[in-house]
PDB file of C-alpha atoms and ligand atoms in Angstrom:
ATOM      1  CA  MET A  20     -28.060  65.267  -0.931  1.00 69.00           C
ATOM      2  CA  LEU A  21     -28.108  63.073   2.238  1.00 71.00           C
ATOM      3  CA  ARG A  22     -30.622  65.472   3.841  1.00 70.00           C
ATOM      4  CA  VAL A  23     -32.923  65.077   0.792  1.00 77.00           C
ATOM      5  CA  VAL A  24     -32.714  61.254   0.942  1.00 74.00           C
ATOM      6  CA  THR A  25     -33.374  61.245   4.681  1.00 76.00           C
ATOM      7  CA  PHE A  26     -36.352  63.565   4.192  1.00 72.00           C
ATOM      8  CA  LEU A  27     -37.771  61.405   1.367  1.00 73.00           C
ATOM      9  CA  PHE A  28     -37.320  58.215   3.453  1.00 67.00           C
ATOM     10  CA  ALA A  29     -39.009  59.790   6.472  1.00 75.00           C
ATOM     11  CA  PHE A  30     -41.799  61.124   4.231  1.00 69.00           C
ATOM     12  CA  ALA A  31     -42.254  57.655   2.654  1.00 75.00           C
ATOM     13  CA  SER A  32     -42.373  55.963   6.081  1.00 76.00           C
ATOM     14  CA  VAL A  33     -45.008  58.420   7.308  1.00 76.00           C
ATOM     15  CA  ALA A  34     -47.014  57.948   4.115  1.00 79.00           C
ATOM     16  CA  PHE A  35     -46.715  54.147   4.491  1.00 79.00           C
ATOM     17  CA  ALA A  36     -47.797  54.283   8.140  1.00 79.00           C
ATOM     18  CA  GLN A  37     -50.852  56.369   7.252  1.00 80.00           C
ATOM     19  CA  ASP A  38     -51.933  54.162   4.365  1.00 88.00           C
ATOM     20  CA  TYR A  39     -51.177  50.739   5.935  1.00 94.00           C
ATOM     21  CA  PRO A  40     -53.024  48.519   5.422  1.00 96.00           C
ATOM     22  CA  ALA A  41     -54.189  49.519   1.970  1.00 95.00           C
ATOM     23  CA  LYS A  42     -55.212  45.969   0.905  1.00 96.00           C
ATOM     24  CA  PRO A  43     -56.064  42.597   2.499  1.00 97.00           C
ATOM     25  CA  ILE A  44     -53.295  40.977   4.569  1.00 98.00           C
ATOM     26  CA  ILE A  45     -52.428  37.316   3.958  1.00 98.00           C
ATOM     27  CA  ILE A  46     -51.785  34.989   6.891  1.00 98.00           C
ATOM     28  CA  VAL A  47     -49.928  31.846   5.801  1.00 98.00           C
ATOM     29  CA  VAL A  48     -50.988  28.744   7.773  1.00 98.00           C
ATOM     30  CA  PRO A  49     -48.461  25.867   7.341  1.00 98.00           C
ATOM     31  CA  ALA A  50     -51.183  23.237   7.676  1.00 97.00           C
ATOM     32  CA  ALA A  51     -54.281  22.069   5.805  1.00 97.00           C
ATOM     33  CA  ALA A  52     -57.597  23.925   6.038  1.00 97.00           C
ATOM     34  CA  GLY A  53     -60.064  22.835   8.693  1.00 97.00           C
ATOM     35  CA  GLY A  54     -57.391  21.837  11.242  1.00 97.00           C
ATOM     36  CA  PRO A  55     -56.496  23.382  14.606  1.00 98.00           C
ATOM     37  CA  THR A  56     -54.041  26.021  13.358  1.00 98.00           C
ATOM     38  CA  ASP A  57     -56.392  27.024  10.543  1.00 98.00           C
ATOM     39  CA  THR A  58     -59.286  27.279  13.026  1.00 98.00           C
ATOM     40  CA  LEU A  59     -57.272  29.441  15.443  1.00 98.00           C
ATOM     41  CA  THR A  60     -56.063  31.701  12.613  1.00 98.00           C
ATOM     42  CA  ARG A  61     -59.595  32.279  11.324  1.00 98.00           C
ATOM     43  CA  VAL A  62     -60.840  33.260  14.795  1.00 98.00           C
ATOM     44  CA  LEU A  63     -57.832  35.588  15.228  1.00 98.00           C
ATOM     45  CA  ALA A  64     -58.236  37.090  11.731  1.00 98.00           C
ATOM     46  CA  SER A  65     -61.828  38.053  12.492  1.00 98.00           C
ATOM     47  CA  SER A  66     -60.834  39.813  15.730  1.00 98.00           C
ATOM     48  CA  MET A  67     -57.723  41.541  14.329  1.00 98.00           C
ATOM     49  CA  GLY A  68     -59.732  42.507  11.233  1.00 98.00           C
ATOM     50  CA  ASN A  69     -62.241  44.304  13.459  1.00 97.00           C
ATOM     51  CA  ALA A  70     -59.448  46.056  15.362  1.00 97.00           C
ATOM     52  CA  MET A  71     -57.639  47.209  12.186  1.00 96.00           C
ATOM     53  CA  LYS A  72     -60.793  47.709  10.128  1.00 95.00           C
ATOM     54  CA  SER A  73     -59.110  45.636   7.434  1.00 95.00           C
ATOM     55  CA  GLN A  74     -59.371  42.220   5.871  1.00 96.00           C
ATOM     56  CA  PHE A  75     -57.208  39.160   6.502  1.00 98.00           C
ATOM     57  CA  VAL A  76     -56.991  36.273   4.038  1.00 98.00           C
ATOM     58  CA  ILE A  77     -55.869  32.801   5.126  1.00 98.00           C
ATOM     59  CA  GLU A  78     -53.501  30.917   2.811  1.00 98.00           C
ATOM     60  CA  ASN A  79     -53.062  27.239   3.695  1.00 98.00           C
ATOM     61  CA  ALA A  80     -49.705  25.737   2.765  1.00 97.00           C
ATOM     62  CA  GLY A  81     -49.619  22.363   4.544  1.00 94.00           C
ATOM     63  CA  GLY A  82     -47.140  19.509   4.355  1.00 90.00           C
ATOM     64  CA  ALA A  83     -43.682  18.478   5.608  1.00 89.00           C
ATOM     65  CA  GLY A  84     -44.584  19.202   9.237  1.00 90.00           C
ATOM     66  CA  GLY A  85     -45.104  22.883   8.334  1.00 96.00           C
ATOM     67  CA  ILE A  86     -41.799  23.546   6.569  1.00 96.00           C
ATOM     68  CA  ILE A  87     -43.434  24.362   3.231  1.00 96.00           C
ATOM     69  CA  GLY A  88     -45.614  27.115   4.682  1.00 97.00           C
ATOM     70  CA  ILE A  89     -42.943  28.525   7.001  1.00 98.00           C
ATOM     71  CA  ASN A  90     -40.529  28.806   4.054  1.00 98.00           C
ATOM     72  CA  LYS A  91     -43.219  30.422   1.881  1.00 98.00           C
ATOM     73  CA  ALA A  92     -43.715  33.132   4.521  1.00 98.00           C
ATOM     74  CA  ALA A  93     -39.970  33.569   5.089  1.00 98.00           C
ATOM     75  CA  LYS A  94     -39.444  34.171   1.349  1.00 98.00           C
ATOM     76  CA  SER A  95     -42.430  36.502   0.892  1.00 98.00           C
ATOM     77  CA  ARG A  96     -42.014  40.257   0.374  1.00 97.00           C
ATOM     78  CA  PRO A  97     -41.525  41.997   3.787  1.00 98.00           C
ATOM     79  CA  ASP A  98     -44.145  44.669   3.069  1.00 97.00           C
ATOM     80  CA  GLY A  99     -46.631  44.030   5.891  1.00 97.00           C
ATOM     81  CA  TYR A 100     -49.048  42.122   3.649  1.00 98.00           C
ATOM     82  CA  THR A 101     -47.871  38.547   4.379  1.00 98.00           C
ATOM     83  CA  LEU A 102     -47.749  37.077   7.883  1.00 98.00           C
ATOM     84  CA  LEU A 103     -47.273  33.600   9.344  1.00 98.00           C
ATOM     85  CA  LEU A 104     -49.207  31.939  12.154  1.00 98.00           C
ATOM     86  CA  TYR A 105     -47.524  28.825  13.461  1.00 98.00           C
ATOM     87  CA  HIS A 106     -46.660  27.011  16.611  1.00 98.00           C
ATOM     88  CA  ILE A 107     -44.318  24.728  18.482  1.00 96.00           C
ATOM     89  CA  GLY A 108     -43.445  23.250  15.055  1.00 96.00           C
ATOM     90  CA  MET A 109     -41.268  26.366  14.486  1.00 97.00           C
ATOM     91  CA  SER A 110     -38.987  25.187  17.280  1.00 96.00           C
ATOM     92  CA  THR A 111     -38.593  21.523  16.276  1.00 94.00           C
ATOM     93  CA  ALA A 112     -37.593  22.039  12.644  1.00 94.00           C
ATOM     94  CA  PRO A 113     -34.031  23.313  13.336  1.00 94.00           C
ATOM     95  CA  ALA A 114     -33.160  19.958  14.983  1.00 92.00           C
ATOM     96  CA  LEU A 115     -35.116  17.744  12.578  1.00 92.00           C
ATOM     97  CA  TYR A 116     -33.763  19.149   9.321  1.00 91.00           C
ATOM     98  CA  ARG A 117     -30.068  19.091   8.484  1.00 89.00           C
ATOM     99  CA  LYS A 118     -30.817  21.526   5.656  1.00 91.00           C
ATOM    100  CA  LEU A 119     -33.676  23.957   6.433  1.00 94.00           C
ATOM    101  CA  PRO A 120     -34.493  26.324   3.508  1.00 96.00           C
ATOM    102  CA  TYR A 121     -34.774  29.269   5.964  1.00 97.00           C
ATOM    103  CA  ASP A 122     -33.215  30.477   9.249  1.00 97.00           C
ATOM    104  CA  THR A 123     -35.796  30.160  12.031  1.00 97.00           C
ATOM    105  CA  LEU A 124     -34.371  32.924  14.237  1.00 96.00           C
ATOM    106  CA  ALA A 125     -33.004  35.277  11.533  1.00 96.00           C
ATOM    107  CA  ASP A 126     -35.656  35.254   8.789  1.00 98.00           C
ATOM    108  CA  PHE A 127     -38.622  36.511  10.810  1.00 98.00           C
ATOM    109  CA  ASP A 128     -39.867  39.586  12.615  1.00 98.00           C
ATOM    110  CA  TYR A 129     -42.101  38.933  15.603  1.00 98.00           C
ATOM    111  CA  ILE A 130     -45.601  40.266  16.317  1.00 98.00           C
ATOM    112  CA  GLY A 131     -46.479  38.256  19.422  1.00 98.00           C
ATOM    113  CA  GLN A 132     -47.788  35.089  21.008  1.00 98.00           C
ATOM    114  CA  VAL A 133     -51.463  34.362  20.297  1.00 98.00           C
ATOM    115  CA  ALA A 134     -52.877  31.428  22.246  1.00 98.00           C
ATOM    116  CA  ASP A 135     -52.006  28.212  24.065  1.00 97.00           C
ATOM    117  CA  VAL A 136     -53.845  25.125  22.867  1.00 98.00           C
ATOM    118  CA  PRO A 137     -53.917  21.905  24.951  1.00 98.00           C
ATOM    119  CA  MET A 138     -53.712  18.475  23.339  1.00 98.00           C
ATOM    120  CA  THR A 139     -55.980  15.465  23.752  1.00 98.00           C
ATOM    121  CA  LEU A 140     -55.530  11.739  23.112  1.00 98.00           C
ATOM    122  CA  VAL A 141     -58.429  10.647  20.897  1.00 98.00           C
ATOM    123  CA  ALA A 142     -59.441   7.512  18.997  1.00 98.00           C
ATOM    124  CA  LYS A 143     -61.970   6.377  16.422  1.00 98.00           C
ATOM    125  CA  LYS A 144     -65.523   5.880  17.760  1.00 98.00           C
ATOM    126  CA  ALA A 145     -65.462   2.086  17.188  1.00 98.00           C
ATOM    127  CA  THR A 146     -62.527   1.609  19.603  1.00 98.00           C
ATOM    128  CA  ALA A 147     -63.652  -1.004  22.163  1.00 97.00           C
ATOM    129  CA  ALA A 148     -61.632   0.238  25.160  1.00 97.00           C
ATOM    130  CA  ALA A 149     -63.888   1.863  27.806  1.00 96.00           C
ATOM    131  CA  ALA A 150     -61.042   3.801  29.461  1.00 97.00           C
ATOM    132  CA  PHE A 151     -57.345   4.637  29.135  1.00 98.00           C
ATOM    133  CA  PRO A 152     -55.871   1.538  30.874  1.00 97.00           C
ATOM    134  CA  GLU A 153     -57.648  -0.799  28.390  1.00 98.00           C
ATOM    135  CA  PHE A 154     -56.723   1.483  25.501  1.00 98.00           C
ATOM    136  CA  LEU A 155     -53.056   1.396  26.532  1.00 98.00           C
ATOM    137  CA  ALA A 156     -53.191  -2.416  26.780  1.00 97.00           C
ATOM    138  CA  TYR A 157     -54.813  -2.533  23.329  1.00 97.00           C
ATOM    139  CA  ILE A 158     -52.036  -0.396  21.775  1.00 97.00           C
ATOM    140  CA  LYS A 159     -49.306  -2.527  23.365  1.00 97.00           C
ATOM    141  CA  ALA A 160     -50.988  -5.770  22.261  1.00 97.00           C
ATOM    142  CA  ASN A 161     -51.545  -4.503  18.700  1.00 96.00           C
ATOM    143  CA  LYS A 162     -48.556  -2.232  18.210  1.00 96.00           C
ATOM    144  CA  ASP A 163     -47.862  -3.587  14.711  1.00 94.00           C
ATOM    145  CA  LYS A 164     -51.465  -2.967  13.640  1.00 95.00           C
ATOM    146  CA  VAL A 165     -52.651   0.243  15.273  1.00 97.00           C
ATOM    147  CA  THR A 166     -52.291   3.411  13.188  1.00 98.00           C
ATOM    148  CA  TYR A 167     -51.514   6.870  14.611  1.00 98.00           C
ATOM    149  CA  ALA A 168     -52.384   9.950  12.524  1.00 98.00           C
ATOM    150  CA  GLN A 169     -50.127  13.018  12.568  1.00 97.00           C
ATOM    151  CA  ALA A 170     -49.364  16.136  10.543  1.00 97.00           C
ATOM    152  CA  GLY A 171     -45.813  15.309   9.504  1.00 95.00           C
ATOM    153  CA  ILE A 172     -42.436  15.146  11.256  1.00 93.00           C
ATOM    154  CA  GLY A 173     -42.012  18.078  13.638  1.00 93.00           C
ATOM    155  CA  SER A 174     -45.710  18.923  13.870  1.00 96.00           C
ATOM    156  CA  ALA A 175     -47.478  19.164  17.240  1.00 97.00           C
ATOM    157  CA  SER A 176     -49.313  15.881  16.677  1.00 97.00           C
ATOM    158  CA  TYR A 177     -45.993  14.255  15.730  1.00 95.00           C
ATOM    159  CA  LEU A 178     -44.332  15.586  18.898  1.00 94.00           C
ATOM    160  CA  CYS A 179     -47.154  14.352  21.097  1.00 95.00           C
ATOM    161  CA  GLY A 180     -46.901  10.947  19.423  1.00 95.00           C
ATOM    162  CA  LEU A 181     -43.147  10.892  20.019  1.00 90.00           C
ATOM    163  CA  LEU A 182     -43.594  11.772  23.707  1.00 91.00           C
ATOM    164  CA  PHE A 183     -46.389   9.189  24.056  1.00 95.00           C
ATOM    165  CA  MET A 184     -44.252   6.455  22.449  1.00 93.00           C
ATOM    166  CA  ASN A 185     -41.276   7.269  24.698  1.00 89.00           C
ATOM    167  CA  THR A 186     -43.502   7.395  27.781  1.00 92.00           C
ATOM    168  CA  ILE A 187     -45.313   4.075  27.185  1.00 96.00           C
ATOM    169  CA  GLY A 188     -42.226   2.414  25.681  1.00 94.00           C
ATOM    170  CA  THR A 189     -44.117   1.157  22.602  1.00 95.00           C
ATOM    171  CA  ASP A 190     -43.782   2.184  18.959  1.00 93.00           C
ATOM    172  CA  PHE A 191     -46.725   2.191  16.551  1.00 95.00           C
ATOM    173  CA  THR A 192     -47.331   2.940  12.878  1.00 96.00           C
ATOM    174  CA  GLN A 193     -47.597   6.636  12.033  1.00 96.00           C
ATOM    175  CA  VAL A 194     -49.703   7.931   9.146  1.00 97.00           C
ATOM    176  CA  PRO A 195     -48.668  11.462   8.034  1.00 96.00           C
ATOM    177  CA  TYR A 196     -51.136  14.054   6.689  1.00 97.00           C
ATOM    178  CA  LYS A 197     -50.836  17.680   5.472  1.00 94.00           C
ATOM    179  CA  GLY A 198     -52.514  18.674   8.711  1.00 96.00           C
ATOM    180  CA  THR A 199     -54.768  17.207  11.383  1.00 98.00           C
ATOM    181  CA  GLY A 200     -57.811  18.640   9.596  1.00 98.00           C
ATOM    182  CA  PRO A 201     -57.752  15.865   6.961  1.00 97.00           C
ATOM    183  CA  ALA A 202     -56.464  13.417   9.613  1.00 98.00           C
ATOM    184  CA  MET A 203     -59.589  14.109  11.682  1.00 98.00           C
ATOM    185  CA  ASN A 204     -61.805  13.275   8.685  1.00 98.00           C
ATOM    186  CA  ASP A 205     -60.151   9.846   8.494  1.00 98.00           C
ATOM    187  CA  LEU A 206     -60.362   9.351  12.281  1.00 98.00           C
ATOM    188  CA  VAL A 207     -64.096  10.139  12.246  1.00 98.00           C
ATOM    189  CA  GLY A 208     -64.379   7.793   9.242  1.00 98.00           C
ATOM    190  CA  GLY A 209     -62.518   5.038  11.097  1.00 98.00           C
ATOM    191  CA  GLN A 210     -59.656   4.835   8.562  1.00 98.00           C
ATOM    192  CA  VAL A 211     -57.053   5.481  11.258  1.00 98.00           C
ATOM    193  CA  ASP A 212     -57.097   4.387  14.925  1.00 98.00           C
ATOM    194  CA  PHE A 213     -55.931   7.275  17.087  1.00 98.00           C
ATOM    195  CA  MET A 214     -54.298  10.666  17.299  1.00 98.00           C
ATOM    196  CA  CYS A 215     -53.044  13.247  19.794  1.00 98.00           C
ATOM    197  CA  ASP A 216     -54.337  16.593  18.616  1.00 98.00           C
ATOM    198  CA  GLN A 217     -55.160  20.112  19.686  1.00 98.00           C
ATOM    199  CA  THR A 218     -58.504  20.847  21.362  1.00 98.00           C
ATOM    200  CA  THR A 219     -59.351  23.417  18.682  1.00 98.00           C
ATOM    201  CA  ASN A 220     -59.781  20.397  16.407  1.00 98.00           C
ATOM    202  CA  THR A 221     -60.911  17.676  18.815  1.00 98.00           C
ATOM    203  CA  VAL A 222     -63.400  19.323  21.218  1.00 98.00           C
ATOM    204  CA  PRO A 223     -66.182  19.823  18.601  1.00 98.00           C
ATOM    205  CA  GLN A 224     -65.832  16.147  17.482  1.00 98.00           C
ATOM    206  CA  ILE A 225     -65.704  14.851  21.072  1.00 98.00           C
ATOM    207  CA  LYS A 226     -68.815  16.875  21.995  1.00 97.00           C
ATOM    208  CA  ALA A 227     -70.585  15.597  18.855  1.00 98.00           C
ATOM    209  CA  GLY A 228     -69.762  12.011  19.861  1.00 98.00           C
ATOM    210  CA  ASN A 229     -67.859  11.375  16.602  1.00 98.00           C
ATOM    211  CA  ILE A 230     -64.636  10.285  18.321  1.00 98.00           C
ATOM    212  CA  LYS A 231     -63.546   8.896  21.718  1.00 98.00           C
ATOM    213  CA  VAL A 232     -61.225  10.750  24.115  1.00 98.00           C
ATOM    214  CA  TYR A 233     -58.926   8.872  26.539  1.00 98.00           C
ATOM    215  CA  GLY A 234     -57.144  11.765  28.192  1.00 98.00           C
ATOM    216  CA  VAL A 235     -55.917  15.332  28.044  1.00 98.00           C
ATOM    217  CA  ALA A 236     -52.163  15.871  27.643  1.00 96.00           C
ATOM    218  CA  THR A 237     -52.001  18.717  30.171  1.00 95.00           C
ATOM    219  CA  ALA A 238     -50.990  18.806  33.839  1.00 94.00           C
ATOM    220  CA  ALA A 239     -54.528  19.811  34.904  1.00 95.00           C
ATOM    221  CA  ARG A 240     -58.005  18.967  33.593  1.00 97.00           C
ATOM    222  CA  LEU A 241     -59.569  21.352  31.053  1.00 97.00           C
ATOM    223  CA  PRO A 242     -62.649  23.519  31.768  1.00 95.00           C
ATOM    224  CA  SER A 243     -63.960  22.516  28.315  1.00 96.00           C
ATOM    225  CA  LEU A 244     -63.646  18.762  29.145  1.00 97.00           C
ATOM    226  CA  PRO A 245     -64.087  18.610  32.948  1.00 97.00           C
ATOM    227  CA  ASP A 246     -64.873  14.870  33.019  1.00 97.00           C
ATOM    228  CA  VAL A 247     -61.831  13.829  30.981  1.00 98.00           C
ATOM    229  CA  PRO A 248     -58.877  12.816  33.194  1.00 98.00           C
ATOM    230  CA  THR A 249     -55.326  13.890  32.406  1.00 97.00           C
ATOM    231  CA  LEU A 250     -52.847  11.308  31.064  1.00 97.00           C
ATOM    232  CA  ALA A 251     -50.715  12.157  34.112  1.00 96.00           C
ATOM    233  CA  GLU A 252     -53.615  11.218  36.428  1.00 96.00           C
ATOM    234  CA  GLN A 253     -53.786   7.908  34.584  1.00 96.00           C
ATOM    235  CA  GLY A 254     -50.153   7.000  35.179  1.00 96.00           C
ATOM    236  CA  LEU A 255     -48.204   8.914  32.521  1.00 96.00           C
ATOM    237  CA  ARG A 256     -46.379  11.002  35.118  1.00 90.00           C
ATOM    238  CA  GLY A 257     -45.326  14.471  33.931  1.00 87.00           C
ATOM    239  CA  PHE A 258     -47.039  14.129  30.530  1.00 93.00           C
ATOM    240  CA  ASP A 259     -47.726  17.785  29.715  1.00 92.00           C
ATOM    241  CA  LEU A 260     -47.856  19.238  26.199  1.00 93.00           C
ATOM    242  CA  VAL A 261     -49.530  22.553  25.383  1.00 95.00           C
ATOM    243  CA  VAL A 262     -49.133  24.042  21.901  1.00 98.00           C
ATOM    244  CA  TRP A 263     -48.050  27.680  21.852  1.00 98.00           C
ATOM    245  CA  ASN A 264     -48.925  29.738  18.761  1.00 98.00           C
ATOM    246  CA  GLY A 265     -47.243  32.887  17.463  1.00 98.00           C
ATOM    247  CA  LEU A 266     -47.730  35.514  14.774  1.00 98.00           C
ATOM    248  CA  PHE A 267     -44.665  36.259  12.647  1.00 98.00           C
ATOM    249  CA  ALA A 268     -43.755  38.406   9.625  1.00 98.00           C
ATOM    250  CA  PRO A 269     -40.858  38.088   7.168  1.00 98.00           C
ATOM    251  CA  ARG A 270     -37.716  39.861   8.395  1.00 98.00           C
ATOM    252  CA  GLY A 271     -37.557  43.497   7.229  1.00 98.00           C
ATOM    253  CA  THR A 272     -41.299  44.192   7.534  1.00 97.00           C
ATOM    254  CA  PRO A 273     -41.778  47.970   8.134  1.00 96.00           C
ATOM    255  CA  LYS A 274     -41.886  48.859  11.840  1.00 96.00           C
ATOM    256  CA  ALA A 275     -45.049  50.891  11.279  1.00 95.00           C
ATOM    257  CA  ALA A 276     -46.792  47.740  10.018  1.00 97.00           C
ATOM    258  CA  LEU A 277     -45.432  45.589  12.870  1.00 97.00           C
ATOM    259  CA  ASP A 278     -46.624  48.156  15.406  1.00 97.00           C
ATOM    260  CA  LYS A 279     -50.148  48.290  13.942  1.00 97.00           C
ATOM    261  CA  LEU A 280     -50.312  44.481  13.747  1.00 98.00           C
ATOM    262  CA  ASN A 281     -49.127  44.154  17.335  1.00 98.00           C
ATOM    263  CA  GLY A 282     -51.745  46.700  18.422  1.00 98.00           C
ATOM    264  CA  ALA A 283     -54.448  44.614  16.718  1.00 98.00           C
ATOM    265  CA  LEU A 284     -53.109  41.399  18.272  1.00 98.00           C
ATOM    266  CA  GLN A 285     -53.182  43.030  21.706  1.00 98.00           C
ATOM    267  CA  ALA A 286     -56.790  44.058  21.072  1.00 98.00           C
ATOM    268  CA  ALA A 287     -57.639  40.512  19.950  1.00 98.00           C
ATOM    269  CA  VAL A 288     -56.295  38.738  23.053  1.00 97.00           C
ATOM    270  CA  GLN A 289     -58.491  41.046  25.165  1.00 97.00           C
ATOM    271  CA  ASP A 290     -61.511  40.716  22.857  1.00 97.00           C
ATOM    272  CA  LEU A 291     -64.417  38.985  24.652  1.00 97.00           C
ATOM    273  CA  ALA A 292     -65.629  37.313  21.457  1.00 97.00           C
ATOM    274  CA  PHE A 293     -62.131  35.952  20.757  1.00 97.00           C
ATOM    275  CA  LYS A 294     -61.815  34.687  24.336  1.00 97.00           C
ATOM    276  CA  ALA A 295     -65.289  33.111  24.295  1.00 97.00           C
ATOM    277  CA  ARG A 296     -64.677  31.300  20.997  1.00 97.00           C
ATOM    278  CA  LEU A 297     -61.329  29.944  22.143  1.00 98.00           C
ATOM    279  CA  ALA A 298     -62.829  28.803  25.453  1.00 97.00           C
ATOM    280  CA  GLU A 299     -65.464  26.836  23.517  1.00 97.00           C
ATOM    281  CA  LEU A 300     -62.570  25.188  21.673  1.00 97.00           C
ATOM    282  CA  GLY A 301     -60.663  24.389  24.874  1.00 97.00           C
ATOM    283  CA  ALA A 302     -57.934  26.976  24.215  1.00 97.00           C
ATOM    284  CA  GLU A 303     -56.801  30.190  25.857  1.00 93.00           C
ATOM    285  CA  PRO A 304     -55.550  33.501  24.484  1.00 94.00           C
ATOM    286  CA  VAL A 305     -52.211  34.505  26.005  1.00 97.00           C
ATOM    287  CA  PRO A 306     -52.075  37.242  28.636  1.00 97.00           C
ATOM    288  CA  LEU A 307     -51.300  40.711  27.239  1.00 97.00           C
ATOM    289  CA  ALA A 308     -47.674  40.550  28.393  1.00 97.00           C
ATOM    290  CA  LYS A 309     -47.081  37.610  26.056  1.00 98.00           C
ATOM    291  CA  ALA A 310     -48.688  39.239  23.016  1.00 98.00           C
ATOM    292  CA  THR A 311     -45.412  41.101  22.344  1.00 98.00           C
ATOM    293  CA  PRO A 312     -42.499  40.644  19.881  1.00 98.00           C
ATOM    294  CA  GLU A 313     -39.973  40.208  22.719  1.00 98.00           C
ATOM    295  CA  SER A 314     -42.037  37.503  24.406  1.00 98.00           C
ATOM    296  CA  LEU A 315     -42.403  35.516  21.173  1.00 98.00           C
ATOM    297  CA  ARG A 316     -38.716  35.864  20.289  1.00 97.00           C
ATOM    298  CA  ASN A 317     -37.644  34.657  23.745  1.00 97.00           C
ATOM    299  CA  LEU A 318     -40.130  31.786  23.697  1.00 98.00           C
ATOM    300  CA  LEU A 319     -38.990  30.572  20.271  1.00 98.00           C
ATOM    301  CA  LYS A 320     -35.343  30.651  21.360  1.00 97.00           C
ATOM    302  CA  SER A 321     -36.022  28.754  24.612  1.00 97.00           C
ATOM    303  CA  GLU A 322     -38.215  26.196  22.820  1.00 96.00           C
ATOM    304  CA  ILE A 323     -35.493  25.491  20.230  1.00 96.00           C
ATOM    305  CA  ASP A 324     -33.062  24.992  23.116  1.00 95.00           C
ATOM    306  CA  LYS A 325     -35.575  22.639  24.834  1.00 92.00           C
ATOM    307  CA  TRP A 326     -36.600  20.458  21.868  1.00 90.00           C
ATOM    308  CA  THR A 327     -33.214  20.152  20.106  1.00 90.00           C
ATOM    309  CA  PRO A 328     -31.637  17.718  22.650  1.00 89.00           C
ATOM    310  CA  ILE A 329     -34.899  15.689  22.901  1.00 83.00           C
ATOM    311  CA  ILE A 330     -35.080  15.325  19.105  1.00 86.00           C
ATOM    312  CA  ARG A 331     -31.349  14.684  18.738  1.00 83.00           C
ATOM    313  CA  LYS A 332     -31.699  11.881  21.351  1.00 82.00           C
ATOM    314  CA  SER A 333     -34.514  10.319  19.294  1.00 81.00           C
ATOM    315  CA  GLY A 334     -32.061  10.215  16.367  1.00 82.00           C
ATOM    316  CA  VAL A 335     -34.841  11.157  13.935  1.00 83.00           C
ATOM    317  CA  TYR A 336     -34.094  13.391  10.955  1.00 87.00           C
ATOM    318  CA  ALA A 337     -36.744  14.581   8.530  1.00 88.00           C
ATOM    319  CA  ASP A 338     -34.304  14.946   5.590  1.00 87.00           C
TER     320      ASP A 338
HETATM  321  C1  MLT B 429     -52.750  21.531  12.060  1.00 53.94           C
HETATM  322  O1  MLT B 429     -53.285  22.644  12.061  1.00 53.94           O
HETATM  323  O2  MLT B 429     -52.989  20.675  11.219  1.00 53.94           O
HETATM  324  C2  MLT B 429     -51.817  21.215  13.186  1.00 53.94           C
HETATM  325  O3  MLT B 429     -51.292  22.298  13.773  1.00 53.94           O
HETATM  326  C3  MLT B 429     -50.885  20.177  12.801  1.00 53.94           C
HETATM  327  C4  MLT B 429     -49.989  19.738  13.912  1.00 53.94           C
HETATM  328  O4  MLT B 429     -49.015  20.418  14.155  1.00 53.94           O
HETATM  329  O5  MLT B 429     -50.253  18.695  14.520  1.00 53.94           O
END
């Protein structure tokens, strides 16, 4: 009897591996459409779709700093047809929420890291300050009036805001959105004053002259914005925040599916079109060695260990 069951299981796995994927694959993005994570996912989906000769569908589930979308993916059927693309926000939630509806390390299988996206400090076009020192003075002088847009507690834009506040020693009013896509619309419209956001969302607006940029939040200047000084150069010593992004699947996803998806991810990070599009957007695909399940698992673990004490010290809880 056991031999029959084993044979049937092996037969089913082989059949699954041959047929997979037999329908479009959903990638859940825990942020609103049009924002940096959505943009990155759409560029990745096109490249992985070519590699797997299959279709990917993006499902935006923004809000609560990404928790809603992460939980949706964690609870979806582990059949290879629902994935999750998210970032550093995966590693902040465990410290920010006393009661998370999922287990960050236990509820996911890993496909690999995707890309690193730098952040930029940007403001509405009408901002008078010509350069960062005046802008900093303006924030400090108007700290009860200036408004900072972010994508919810625990999001990348929230984290950058937290680091910026701690570094300049001044609080300011935060305005949460379901993602920095809609936040950018309000920044371009002048409804909010400033934001720290990923280049995949800011570079097109900076180049179009729709917003002002006062610095990049990386240790070195960016090839996409060579004339924009780093915040560190302008006195914010050690200010360095790059957003890592990873591709996940719900725990229990068939190995055959994970292997095919990882193969397509590895093809994507070497794909010239993928690289060129990310370069235009100021971002960088990870090297091949990082586009692996082990690398993403280790990164997530080390990032949780890094951000938990910082967040605990801030005393902020999201629930
Ligand atoms: C987005 O796509 O809206 C961002 O990733 C949000 C954020 O984390 O700042």
